[in-house]
């Protein structure tokens, strides 16, 4: 993403929108993000991300 261009489009000063803000907004509104060495994957369904983050989804009774 070109964060500087996004700042300009939003009418904000450079540095207003950055990778941390992008991650916070995407994970808050769209689901889980998993960062790999060469890419970031976004999952709307957290269960789909479980295999990437070693999260155990055993049913709780």
N, CA, C and O atoms as a Tripos MOL2 file, in Angstrom:
@<TRIPOS>MOLECULE
protein
  244   243    61     0     0
PROTEIN
NO_CHARGES

@<TRIPOS>ATOM
      1 N           0.8330   -1.1860    0.0000 N.3       1 UNK1
      2 CA          0.0000    0.0000    0.0000 C.3       1 UNK1
      3 C           0.8730    1.2420    0.0000 C.2       1 UNK1
      4 O           1.9320    1.2740    0.6260 O.2       1 UNK1
      5 N           0.4290    2.2330   -0.6870 N.am      2 UNK2
      6 CA          1.1380    3.5160   -0.7220 C.3       2 UNK2
      7 C           0.5130    4.4140    0.3410 C.2       2 UNK2
      8 O          -0.4770    5.0990    0.0850 O.2       2 UNK2
      9 N           1.1010    4.4040    1.5360 N.am      3 UNK3
     10 CA          0.5280    5.1410    2.6620 C.3       3 UNK3
     11 C           0.5700    6.6500    2.4490 C.2       3 UNK3
     12 O          -0.3290    7.3630    2.8950 O.2       3 UNK3
     13 N           1.6040    7.1430    1.7750 N.am      4 UNK4
     14 CA          1.7010    8.5780    1.5090 C.3       4 UNK4
     15 C           0.5530    9.0170    0.6120 C.2       4 UNK4
     16 O          -0.0650   10.0550    0.8500 O.2       4 UNK4
     17 N           0.2660    8.2260   -0.4210 N.am      5 UNK5
     18 CA         -0.8490    8.5500   -1.3150 C.3       5 UNK5
     19 C          -2.1750    8.5040   -0.5640 C.2       5 UNK5
     20 O          -3.0680    9.3070   -0.8330 O.2       5 UNK5
     21 N          -2.3070    7.5770    0.3650 N.am      6 UNK6
     22 CA         -3.5360    7.4880    1.1510 C.3       6 UNK6
     23 C          -3.6820    8.7110    2.0480 C.2       6 UNK6
     24 O          -4.7820    9.2390    2.2120 O.2       6 UNK6
     25 N          -2.5680    9.1590    2.6280 N.am      7 UNK7
     26 CA         -2.5920   10.3840    3.4350 C.3       7 UNK7
     27 C          -3.0670   11.5600    2.5950 C.2       7 UNK7
     28 O          -3.9140   12.3440    3.0240 O.2       7 UNK7
     29 N          -2.5110   11.6740    1.3880 N.am      8 UNK8
     30 CA         -2.8750   12.7810    0.4990 C.3       8 UNK8
     31 C          -4.3540   12.7350    0.1330 C.2       8 UNK8
     32 O          -5.0320   13.7620    0.1600 O.2       8 UNK8
     33 N          -4.8560   11.5530   -0.2080 N.am      9 UNK9
     34 CA         -6.2680   11.4020   -0.5790 C.3       9 UNK9
     35 C          -7.1960   11.7570    0.5840 C.2       9 UNK9
     36 O          -8.2850   12.2970    0.3850 O.2       9 UNK9
     37 N          -6.7450   11.4450    1.7940 N.am     10 UNK10
     38 CA         -7.5560   11.7300    2.9790 C.3      10 UNK10
     39 C          -7.4010   13.1800    3.4390 C.2      10 UNK10
     40 O          -8.0830   13.6270    4.3610 O.2      10 UNK10
     41 N          -6.4980   13.9050    2.7870 N.am     11 UNK11
     42 CA         -6.2690   15.2920    3.1740 C.3      11 UNK11
     43 C          -5.5230   15.4300    4.4830 C.2      11 UNK11
     44 O          -5.6760   16.4230    5.1950 O.2      11 UNK11
     45 N          -4.7090   14.4250    4.8020 N.am     12 UNK12
     46 CA         -3.9540   14.4170    6.0620 C.3      12 UNK12
     47 C          -2.4690   14.5950    5.7830 C.2      12 UNK12
     48 O          -2.0130   14.4080    4.6550 O.2      12 UNK12
     49 N          -1.7220   14.9580    6.8140 N.am     13 UNK13
     50 CA         -0.2790   15.0960    6.6520 C.3      13 UNK13
     51 C           0.3650   13.7200    6.5720 C.2      13 UNK13
     52 O          -0.1920   12.7320    7.0520 O.2      13 UNK13
     53 N           1.5450   13.6660    5.9600 N.am     14 UNK14
     54 CA          2.2490   12.4050    5.7680 C.3      14 UNK14
     55 C           2.5240   11.7290    7.1130 C.2      14 UNK14
     56 O           2.9350   12.3850    8.0710 O.2      14 UNK14
     57 N           2.3010   10.4420    7.1780 N.am     15 UNK15
     58 CA          2.5070    9.6850    8.4030 C.3      15 UNK15
     59 C           1.2300    9.4620    9.1980 C.2      15 UNK15
     60 O           1.2380    8.7700   10.2170 O.2      15 UNK15
     61 N           0.1210   10.0540    8.7280 N.am     16 UNK16
     62 CA         -1.1600    9.9050    9.4210 C.3      16 UNK16
     63 C          -1.6510    8.4550    9.3520 C.2      16 UNK16
     64 O          -2.1160    7.9060   10.3510 O.2      16 UNK16
     65 N          -1.5460    7.8450    8.1820 N.am     17 UNK17
     66 CA         -1.9830    6.4550    8.0110 C.3      17 UNK17
     67 C          -0.7490    5.6020    7.7730 C.2      17 UNK17
     68 O           0.0470    5.8970    6.8810 O.2      17 UNK17
     69 N          -0.5820    4.5380    8.5670 N.am     18 UNK18
     70 CA          0.6000    3.6900    8.4310 C.3      18 UNK18
     71 C           0.2170    2.2210    8.5490 C.2      18 UNK18
     72 O          -0.9590    1.8840    8.6800 O.2      18 UNK18
     73 N           1.2140    1.3590    8.5030 N.am     19 UNK19
     74 CA          0.9740   -0.0820    8.5330 C.3      19 UNK19
     75 C           0.2610   -0.5120    9.8120 C.2      19 UNK19
     76 O          -0.6160   -1.3750    9.7650 O.2      19 UNK19
     77 N           0.6190    0.0700   10.9410 N.am     20 UNK20
     78 CA         -0.0190   -0.3000   12.2040 C.3      20 UNK20
     79 C          -1.4960    0.0760   12.2050 C.2      20 UNK20
     80 O          -2.3410   -0.6890   12.6710 O.2      20 UNK20
     81 N          -1.7980    1.2560   11.6790 N.am     21 UNK21
     82 CA         -3.2000    1.6780   11.6190 C.3      21 UNK21
     83 C          -3.9840    0.8090   10.6360 C.2      21 UNK21
     84 O          -5.1360    0.4570   10.8940 O.2      21 UNK21
     85 N          -3.3590    0.4650    9.5130 N.am     22 UNK22
     86 CA         -4.0060   -0.4260    8.5470 C.3      22 UNK22
     87 C          -4.3340   -1.7620    9.1970 C.2      22 UNK22
     88 O          -5.4500   -2.2630    9.0650 O.2      22 UNK22
     89 N          -3.3610   -2.3390    9.9010 N.am     23 UNK23
     90 CA         -3.5720   -3.6340   10.5460 C.3      23 UNK23
     91 C          -4.6800   -3.5580   11.5960 C.2      23 UNK23
     92 O          -5.5330   -4.4430   11.6700 O.2      23 UNK23
     93 N          -4.6650   -2.5160   12.3930 N.am     24 UNK24
     94 CA         -5.6960   -2.3690   13.4210 C.3      24 UNK24
     95 C          -7.0900   -2.2720   12.8020 C.2      24 UNK24
     96 O          -8.0250   -2.9330   13.2530 O.2      24 UNK24
     97 N          -7.2190   -1.4530   11.7760 N.am     25 UNK25
     98 CA         -8.5280   -1.2870   11.1320 C.3      25 UNK25
     99 C          -8.9890   -2.5630   10.4400 C.2      25 UNK25
    100 O         -10.1500   -2.9510   10.5630 O.2      25 UNK25
    101 N          -8.0980   -3.2090    9.7230 N.am     26 UNK26
    102 CA         -8.4860   -4.4260    8.9970 C.3      26 UNK26
    103 C          -8.8620   -5.5480    9.9620 C.2      26 UNK26
    104 O          -9.8610   -6.2350    9.7510 O.2      26 UNK26
    105 N          -8.0740   -5.7400   11.0130 N.am     27 UNK27
    106 CA         -8.3780   -6.8270   11.9430 C.3      27 UNK27
    107 C          -9.6210   -6.5300   12.7670 C.2      27 UNK27
    108 O         -10.3400   -7.4500   13.1530 O.2      27 UNK27
    109 N          -9.8800   -5.2640   13.0400 N.am     28 UNK28
    110 CA        -11.0690   -4.8870   13.7980 C.3      28 UNK28
    111 C         -12.3440   -5.0870   12.9850 C.2      28 UNK28
    112 O         -13.3480   -5.5730   13.5050 O.2      28 UNK28
    113 N         -12.3020   -4.7170   11.7280 N.am     29 UNK29
    114 CA        -13.5210   -4.7040   10.9150 C.3      29 UNK29
    115 C         -13.6810   -5.8920    9.9800 C.2      29 UNK29
    116 O         -14.7990   -6.1950    9.5630 O.2      29 UNK29
    117 N         -12.5890   -6.5710    9.6390 N.am     30 UNK30
    118 CA        -12.6880   -7.6040    8.6080 C.3      30 UNK30
    119 C         -12.2110   -8.9760    9.0210 C.2      30 UNK30
    120 O         -12.4210   -9.9270    8.2680 O.2      30 UNK30
    121 N         -11.5940   -9.1360   10.1490 N.am     31 UNK31
    122 CA        -11.1810  -10.4690   10.5680 C.3      31 UNK31
    123 C          -9.7310  -10.5410   10.9930 C.2      31 UNK31
    124 O          -9.1200   -9.5270   11.3300 O.2      31 UNK31
    125 N          -9.1930  -11.7270   10.9770 N.am     32 UNK32
    126 CA         -7.8420  -11.9790   11.4700 C.3      32 UNK32
    127 C          -6.8190  -11.8220   10.3530 C.2      32 UNK32
    128 O          -7.0600  -12.2150    9.2120 O.2      32 UNK32
    129 N          -5.6590  -11.2340   10.7040 N.am     33 UNK33
    130 CA         -4.5440  -11.1160    9.7740 C.3      33 UNK33
    131 C          -3.4380  -12.0570   10.2270 C.2      33 UNK33
    132 O          -3.1310  -12.1410   11.4160 O.2      33 UNK33
    133 N          -2.8430  -12.7610    9.2750 N.am     34 UNK34
    134 CA         -1.7180  -13.6390    9.5620 C.3      34 UNK34
    135 C          -0.5540  -13.1600    8.7150 C.2      34 UNK34
    136 O          -0.6650  -13.0660    7.4920 O.2      34 UNK34
    137 N           0.5680  -12.8560    9.3690 N.am     35 UNK35
    138 CA          1.7540  -12.3830    8.6640 C.3      35 UNK35
    139 C           2.7230  -13.5420    8.4630 C.2      35 UNK35
    140 O           3.1680  -14.1690    9.4250 O.2      35 UNK35
    141 N           3.0400  -13.8140    7.2160 N.am     36 UNK36
    142 CA          4.0450  -14.8080    6.8720 C.3      36 UNK36
    143 C           5.3030  -14.0600    6.4170 C.2      36 UNK36
    144 O           5.3010  -12.8300    6.3520 O.2      36 UNK36
    145 N           6.3610  -14.7830    6.1070 N.am     37 UNK37
    146 CA          7.6020  -14.1300    5.6900 C.3      37 UNK37
    147 C           7.4230  -13.2780    4.4410 C.2      37 UNK37
    148 O           7.9960  -12.1930    4.3410 O.2      37 UNK37
    149 N           6.6310  -13.7640    3.4890 N.am     38 UNK38
    150 CA          6.5400  -13.0890    2.1950 C.3      38 UNK38
    151 C           5.1790  -12.4790    1.8880 C.2      38 UNK38
    152 O           4.9920  -11.8960    0.8200 O.2      38 UNK38
    153 N           4.2240  -12.6030    2.8130 N.am     39 UNK39
    154 CA          2.8900  -12.0620    2.5440 C.3      39 UNK39
    155 C           2.0720  -11.9700    3.8210 C.2      39 UNK39
    156 O           2.4270  -12.5390    4.8530 O.2      39 UNK39
    157 N           0.9860  -11.2510    3.7250 N.am     40 UNK40
    158 CA         -0.0010  -11.1630    4.7960 C.3      40 UNK40
    159 C          -1.3140  -11.6800    4.2400 C.2      40 UNK40
    160 O          -1.7330  -11.2990    3.1470 O.2      40 UNK40
    161 N          -1.9560  -12.5480    4.9990 N.am     41 UNK41
    162 CA         -3.2330  -13.1350    4.5840 C.3      41 UNK41
    163 C          -4.3080  -12.6380    5.5330 C.2      41 UNK41
    164 O          -4.1060  -12.6260    6.7470 O.2      41 UNK41
    165 N          -5.4530  -12.2270    4.9920 N.am     42 UNK42
    166 CA         -6.5720  -11.7800    5.8230 C.3      42 UNK42
    167 C          -7.6910  -12.8100    5.7410 C.2      42 UNK42
    168 O          -8.0440  -13.2780    4.6580 O.2      42 UNK42
    169 N          -8.2400  -13.1550    6.8950 N.am     43 UNK43
    170 CA         -9.3100  -14.1320    6.9820 C.3      43 UNK43
    171 C         -10.5360  -13.4950    7.6230 C.2      43 UNK43
    172 O         -10.4390  -12.9040    8.6990 O.2      43 UNK43
    173 N         -11.6800  -13.6120    6.9740 N.am     44 UNK44
    174 CA        -12.9250  -13.1230    7.5630 C.3      44 UNK44
    175 C         -13.3670  -14.0690    8.6760 C.2      44 UNK44
    176 O         -13.9530  -13.6360    9.6690 O.2      44 UNK44
    177 N         -13.0880  -15.3420    8.5110 N.am     45 UNK45
    178 CA        -13.4720  -16.3560    9.4790 C.3      45 UNK45
    179 C         -12.2360  -16.7430   10.2970 C.2      45 UNK45
    180 O         -11.3090  -17.3290    9.7380 O.2      45 UNK45
    181 N         -12.1870  -16.4380   11.5960 N.am     46 UNK46
    182 CA        -11.0130  -16.7710   12.4090 C.3      46 UNK46
    183 C         -10.6570  -18.2540   12.3980 C.2      46 UNK46
    184 O          -9.4890  -18.6070   12.5580 O.2      46 UNK46
    185 N         -11.6370  -19.1180   12.2140 N.am     47 UNK47
    186 CA        -11.3570  -20.5520   12.1660 C.3      47 UNK47
    187 C         -10.4480  -20.9030   10.9940 C.2      47 UNK47
    188 O          -9.6430  -21.8290   11.0860 O.2      47 UNK47
    189 N         -10.5750  -20.1670    9.8920 N.am     48 UNK48
    190 CA         -9.7190  -20.4210    8.7320 C.3      48 UNK48
    191 C          -8.2720  -20.0300    9.0090 C.2      48 UNK48
    192 O          -7.3550  -20.5860    8.4040 O.2      48 UNK48
    193 N          -8.0620  -19.0920    9.9050 N.am     49 UNK49
    194 CA         -6.7120  -18.6430   10.2440 C.3      49 UNK49
    195 C          -6.0530  -19.5480   11.2830 C.2      49 UNK49
    196 O          -4.8360  -19.4900   11.4580 O.2      49 UNK49
    197 N          -6.8180  -20.3700   11.9640 N.am     50 UNK50
    198 CA         -6.3210  -21.1560   13.0890 C.3      50 UNK50
    199 C          -5.1190  -22.0170   12.7230 C.2      50 UNK50
    200 O          -4.1830  -22.1290   13.5140 O.2      50 UNK50
    201 N          -5.1240  -22.6260   11.5440 N.am     51 UNK51
    202 CA         -4.0190  -23.5040   11.1730 C.3      51 UNK51
    203 C          -2.7070  -22.7320   11.0010 C.2      51 UNK51
    204 O          -1.6320  -23.3140   11.1500 O.2      51 UNK51
    205 N          -2.7760  -21.4570   10.6950 N.am     52 UNK52
    206 CA         -1.5730  -20.6450   10.5000 C.3      52 UNK52
    207 C          -1.0080  -20.1230   11.8190 C.2      52 UNK52
    208 O           0.1870  -19.8430   11.9060 O.2      52 UNK52
    209 N          -1.8350  -19.9910   12.8340 N.am     53 UNK53
    210 CA         -1.3850  -19.3900   14.0970 C.3      53 UNK53
    211 C          -1.3320  -20.4000   15.2360 C.2      53 UNK53
    212 O          -1.2080  -20.0180   16.4000 O.2      53 UNK53
    213 N          -1.4270  -21.6860   14.9070 N.am     54 UNK54
    214 CA         -1.3700  -22.7540   15.9140 C.3      54 UNK54
    215 C          -2.3800  -22.5450   17.0330 C.2      54 UNK54
    216 O          -2.0780  -22.7300   18.2120 O.2      54 UNK54
    217 N          -3.5750  -22.1580   16.6390 N.am     55 UNK55
    218 CA         -4.6470  -21.9310   17.6090 C.3      55 UNK55
    219 C          -5.5160  -23.1710   17.6430 C.2      55 UNK55
    220 O          -6.0160  -23.6140   16.6080 O.2      55 UNK55
    221 N          -5.6950  -23.7260   18.8130 N.am     56 UNK56
    222 CA         -6.4690  -24.9550   18.9800 C.3      56 UNK56
    223 C          -7.9450  -24.6130   19.1220 C.2      56 UNK56
    224 O          -8.3370  -23.9030   20.0480 O.2      56 UNK56
    225 N          -8.7590  -25.1160   18.2050 N.am     57 UNK57
    226 CA        -10.1870  -24.8240   18.2160 C.3      57 UNK57
    227 C         -11.0150  -25.9960   18.7460 C.2      57 UNK57
    228 O         -12.0600  -26.3240   18.1850 O.2      57 UNK57
    229 N         -10.5510  -26.6190   19.8150 N.am     58 UNK58
    230 CA        -11.3100  -27.7090   20.4110 C.3      58 UNK58
    231 C         -12.5930  -27.1810   21.0310 C.2      58 UNK58
    232 O         -12.5900  -26.1330   21.6760 O.2      58 UNK58
    233 N         -13.6910  -27.9050   20.8350 N.am     59 UNK59
    234 CA        -14.9660  -27.4650   21.4460 C.3      59 UNK59
    235 C         -14.8580  -27.4410   22.9680 C.2      59 UNK59
    236 O         -14.2170  -28.2990   23.5750 O.2      59 UNK59
    237 N         -15.4950  -26.4490   23.5650 N.am     60 UNK60
    238 CA        -15.5070  -26.3210   25.0210 C.3      60 UNK60
    239 C         -16.8790  -26.7330   25.4970 C.2      60 UNK60
    240 O         -17.8940  -26.2830   24.9630 O.2      60 UNK60
    241 N         -16.9110  -27.5980   26.5130 N.am     61 UNK61
    242 CA        -18.2240  -28.0370   27.0250 C.3      61 UNK61
    243 C         -18.4370  -27.5780   28.4310 C.2      61 UNK61
    244 O         -19.4820  -27.8560   29.0190 O.2      61 UNK61
@<TRIPOS>BOND
     1     1     2 1
     2     2     3 1
     3     3     4 2
     4     3     5 am
     5     5     6 1
     6     6     7 1
     7     7     8 2
     8     7     9 am
     9     9    10 1
    10    10    11 1
    11    11    12 2
    12    11    13 am
    13    13    14 1
    14    14    15 1
    15    15    16 2
    16    15    17 am
    17    17    18 1
    18    18    19 1
    19    19    20 2
    20    19    21 am
    21    21    22 1
    22    22    23 1
    23    23    24 2
    24    23    25 am
    25    25    26 1
    26    26    27 1
    27    27    28 2
    28    27    29 am
    29    29    30 1
    30    30    31 1
    31    31    32 2
    32    31    33 am
    33    33    34 1
    34    34    35 1
    35    35    36 2
    36    35    37 am
    37    37    38 1
    38    38    39 1
    39    39    40 2
    40    39    41 am
    41    41    42 1
    42    42    43 1
    43    43    44 2
    44    43    45 am
    45    45    46 1
    46    46    47 1
    47    47    48 2
    48    47    49 am
    49    49    50 1
    50    50    51 1
    51    51    52 2
    52    51    53 am
    53    53    54 1
    54    54    55 1
    55    55    56 2
    56    55    57 am
    57    57    58 1
    58    58    59 1
    59    59    60 2
    60    59    61 am
    61    61    62 1
    62    62    63 1
    63    63    64 2
    64    63    65 am
    65    65    66 1
    66    66    67 1
    67    67    68 2
    68    67    69 am
    69    69    70 1
    70    70    71 1
    71    71    72 2
    72    71    73 am
    73    73    74 1
    74    74    75 1
    75    75    76 2
    76    75    77 am
    77    77    78 1
    78    78    79 1
    79    79    80 2
    80    79    81 am
    81    81    82 1
    82    82    83 1
    83    83    84 2
    84    83    85 am
    85    85    86 1
    86    86    87 1
    87    87    88 2
    88    87    89 am
    89    89    90 1
    90    90    91 1
    91    91    92 2
    92    91    93 am
    93    93    94 1
    94    94    95 1
    95    95    96 2
    96    95    97 am
    97    97    98 1
    98    98    99 1
    99    99   100 2
   100    99   101 am
   101   101   102 1
   102   102   103 1
   103   103   104 2
   104   103   105 am
   105   105   106 1
   106   106   107 1
   107   107   108 2
   108   107   109 am
   109   109   110 1
   110   110   111 1
   111   111   112 2
   112   111   113 am
   113   113   114 1
   114   114   115 1
   115   115   116 2
   116   115   117 am
   117   117   118 1
   118   118   119 1
   119   119   120 2
   120   119   121 am
   121   121   122 1
   122   122   123 1
   123   123   124 2
   124   123   125 am
   125   125   126 1
   126   126   127 1
   127   127   128 2
   128   127   129 am
   129   129   130 1
   130   130   131 1
   131   131   132 2
   132   131   133 am
   133   133   134 1
   134   134   135 1
   135   135   136 2
   136   135   137 am
   137   137   138 1
   138   138   139 1
   139   139   140 2
   140   139   141 am
   141   141   142 1
   142   142   143 1
   143   143   144 2
   144   143   145 am
   145   145   146 1
   146   146   147 1
   147   147   148 2
   148   147   149 am
   149   149   150 1
   150   150   151 1
   151   151   152 2
   152   151   153 am
   153   153   154 1
   154   154   155 1
   155   155   156 2
   156   155   157 am
   157   157   158 1
   158   158   159 1
   159   159   160 2
   160   159   161 am
   161   161   162 1
   162   162   163 1
   163   163   164 2
   164   163   165 am
   165   165   166 1
   166   166   167 1
   167   167   168 2
   168   167   169 am
   169   169   170 1
   170   170   171 1
   171   171   172 2
   172   171   173 am
   173   173   174 1
   174   174   175 1
   175   175   176 2
   176   175   177 am
   177   177   178 1
   178   178   179 1
   179   179   180 2
   180   179   181 am
   181   181   182 1
   182   182   183 1
   183   183   184 2
   184   183   185 am
   185   185   186 1
   186   186   187 1
   187   187   188 2
   188   187   189 am
   189   189   190 1
   190   190   191 1
   191   191   192 2
   192   191   193 am
   193   193   194 1
   194   194   195 1
   195   195   196 2
   196   195   197 am
   197   197   198 1
   198   198   199 1
   199   199   200 2
   200   199   201 am
   201   201   202 1
   202   202   203 1
   203   203   204 2
   204   203   205 am
   205   205   206 1
   206   206   207 1
   207   207   208 2
   208   207   209 am
   209   209   210 1
   210   210   211 1
   211   211   212 2
   212   211   213 am
   213   213   214 1
   214   214   215 1
   215   215   216 2
   216   215   217 am
   217   217   218 1
   218   218   219 1
   219   219   220 2
   220   219   221 am
   221   221   222 1
   222   222   223 1
   223   223   224 2
   224   223   225 am
   225   225   226 1
   226   226   227 1
   227   227   228 2
   228   227   229 am
   229   229   230 1
   230   230   231 1
   231   231   232 2
   232   231   233 am
   233   233   234 1
   234   234   235 1
   235   235   236 2
   236   235   237 am
   237   237   238 1
   238   238   239 1
   239   239   240 2
   240   239   241 am
   241   241   242 1
   242   242   243 1
   243   243   244 2
@<TRIPOS>SUBSTRUCTURE
     1 UNK1         2 RESIDUE 1 A UNK
     2 UNK2         6 RESIDUE 1 A UNK
     3 UNK3        10 RESIDUE 1 A UNK
     4 UNK4        14 RESIDUE 1 A UNK
     5 UNK5        18 RESIDUE 1 A UNK
     6 UNK6        22 RESIDUE 1 A UNK
     7 UNK7        26 RESIDUE 1 A UNK
     8 UNK8        30 RESIDUE 1 A UNK
     9 UNK9        34 RESIDUE 1 A UNK
    10 UNK10       38 RESIDUE 1 A UNK
    11 UNK11       42 RESIDUE 1 A UNK
    12 UNK12       46 RESIDUE 1 A UNK
    13 UNK13       50 RESIDUE 1 A UNK
    14 UNK14       54 RESIDUE 1 A UNK
    15 UNK15       58 RESIDUE 1 A UNK
    16 UNK16       62 RESIDUE 1 A UNK
    17 UNK17       66 RESIDUE 1 A UNK
    18 UNK18       70 RESIDUE 1 A UNK
    19 UNK19       74 RESIDUE 1 A UNK
    20 UNK20       78 RESIDUE 1 A UNK
    21 UNK21       82 RESIDUE 1 A UNK
    22 UNK22       86 RESIDUE 1 A UNK
    23 UNK23       90 RESIDUE 1 A UNK
    24 UNK24       94 RESIDUE 1 A UNK
    25 UNK25       98 RESIDUE 1 A UNK
    26 UNK26      102 RESIDUE 1 A UNK
    27 UNK27      106 RESIDUE 1 A UNK
    28 UNK28      110 RESIDUE 1 A UNK
    29 UNK29      114 RESIDUE 1 A UNK
    30 UNK30      118 RESIDUE 1 A UNK
    31 UNK31      122 RESIDUE 1 A UNK
    32 UNK32      126 RESIDUE 1 A UNK
    33 UNK33      130 RESIDUE 1 A UNK
    34 UNK34      134 RESIDUE 1 A UNK
    35 UNK35      138 RESIDUE 1 A UNK
    36 UNK36      142 RESIDUE 1 A UNK
    37 UNK37      146 RESIDUE 1 A UNK
    38 UNK38      150 RESIDUE 1 A UNK
    39 UNK39      154 RESIDUE 1 A UNK
    40 UNK40      158 RESIDUE 1 A UNK
    41 UNK41      162 RESIDUE 1 A UNK
    42 UNK42      166 RESIDUE 1 A UNK
    43 UNK43      170 RESIDUE 1 A UNK
    44 UNK44      174 RESIDUE 1 A UNK
    45 UNK45      178 RESIDUE 1 A UNK
    46 UNK46      182 RESIDUE 1 A UNK
    47 UNK47      186 RESIDUE 1 A UNK
    48 UNK48      190 RESIDUE 1 A UNK
    49 UNK49      194 RESIDUE 1 A UNK
    50 UNK50      198 RESIDUE 1 A UNK
    51 UNK51      202 RESIDUE 1 A UNK
    52 UNK52      206 RESIDUE 1 A UNK
    53 UNK53      210 RESIDUE 1 A UNK
    54 UNK54      214 RESIDUE 1 A UNK
    55 UNK55      218 RESIDUE 1 A UNK
    56 UNK56      222 RESIDUE 1 A UNK
    57 UNK57      226 RESIDUE 1 A UNK
    58 UNK58      230 RESIDUE 1 A UNK
    59 UNK59      234 RESIDUE 1 A UNK
    60 UNK60      238 RESIDUE 1 A UNK
    61 UNK61      242 RESIDUE 1 A UNK
